[in-house]
Phi, psi and omega in degrees: 000316185291342179273352185234029178287145179247122182257127181267339185064010177219156180295133176266111181282328183202151179212144176204166175288150175227133184249076182275305179271321176201179185302126179056038180284338184224169174241131179257123181243138170254116185253139179281142177284148176223141178052238182271359183268121182287158173294156183204163170248128186238134175260122178245135173297133180296336179297343176302330186262356183237353181293133180269353180244109184307326181290343182267359184292126178286157178276187179296132182287306180195160181219139181238131178290117181219115184281127168057052179279130177272329187212164177209158179205145178256140183268131169252011179275132184296335180278355174224054184293140179061031182243150170228159179241149173232136177263118184249186173286110178062029179198147171243132182238121177253122187239133172269120186285342181273312183266340184080359181293142182232146170240132182243134179232118179285138179233172181263001185204166177294140182261110188261345182211144182213150170202134175278141166282157180259318183278315180264148181280064186230146173240119181265140185226138175247133189246161176297332180287348183100352180281140169244125181221156178250140175259129174280112186291350179277348180280151177278171179306130176059020178290163181280152173061034179277349174278102185281329182217143177224126176233162185222129169253166180271356181216173183300129181275125184250348181206135174230136180226120176274129179280164195305317182282353180060028174253354179215159183219139177250137181222145175234156184225180184282002173261003180086009181274131174239123182232144171256122184251142170273117184286342180280320183256352185054034177252150176283123181274324188200148175236142184251112188269148173114343180293140183245118175206141179239325182201002188272154176270087187254138180280162177235136182242127178241127177237099186291326181301320179267350178070040182228158174236133183233135176209147174253129182268173177294342175280002177072015173267136174266128181239141180237123180248158169284125180298325191276331180232359176079004182290135177284113186274322186202142175237121185247116176288155178295132179283000182227141177304124184227175178217177179296340179269358183219068185276135179302151176246136185232157173214134179252141176228137177284340180222067183297122179098000177130191187301322182264009182288161178262158178299145180193163180245126174262136179230124177254126178226117183052243183265004187247151177235126182243150177236129178246124177289148185279000000 
């Protein structure tokens, strides 16, 4: 890993997997502009990080000038093939990496979280204003009625997760609220209590196969809830002295270590990596 680090020399505002050639073939980075250098979204081949021969490392695939992107998402929807989205200040930009064609949608607030649906031609967005809305990808630029769904939180939305059947969506915000929404009725189905957040951009992890929701709060505690009834299953304190500026990062796997692996939670804190059996 240490021999294959990629340095951008600029702040990375957002990063996600991109499936251009095949599933997770690339990494999409949103880089902040500095001095005379504009902000951009860059696609890097994932092989850059796994090649064992330095001479075989591919270069940057492509880069698109995009000012001040807060969030990004890659589309696996056939109606937005080879496209990615970036959430900007008061704007959403959908870009086709093959043709360079762009669609721009004006918003009333900064877009901090995004995810494409796979079955429906929709892009879901979470805003600093607390609004969660979906863009109908079949609409043209600035077309009418492109907001297909609208939900509202009382604080800035930092994470949106579409569940597998695409009939519900989970969102978390900067007030520590986590809600499961019914996309058909736009009603809140369930709320998950105990998450701690005051102002941080914290991710939310949903694992439907195991039926759990995982989030790390600003208090540096990792909490695991039951997806189906909202019950708090486990609270894990940070194993390392931490602060609000050094919040643990977690990832859950149903088969940690490979096909025959057991479920487990990985937690990274400063220079250490911990594994918790499920």
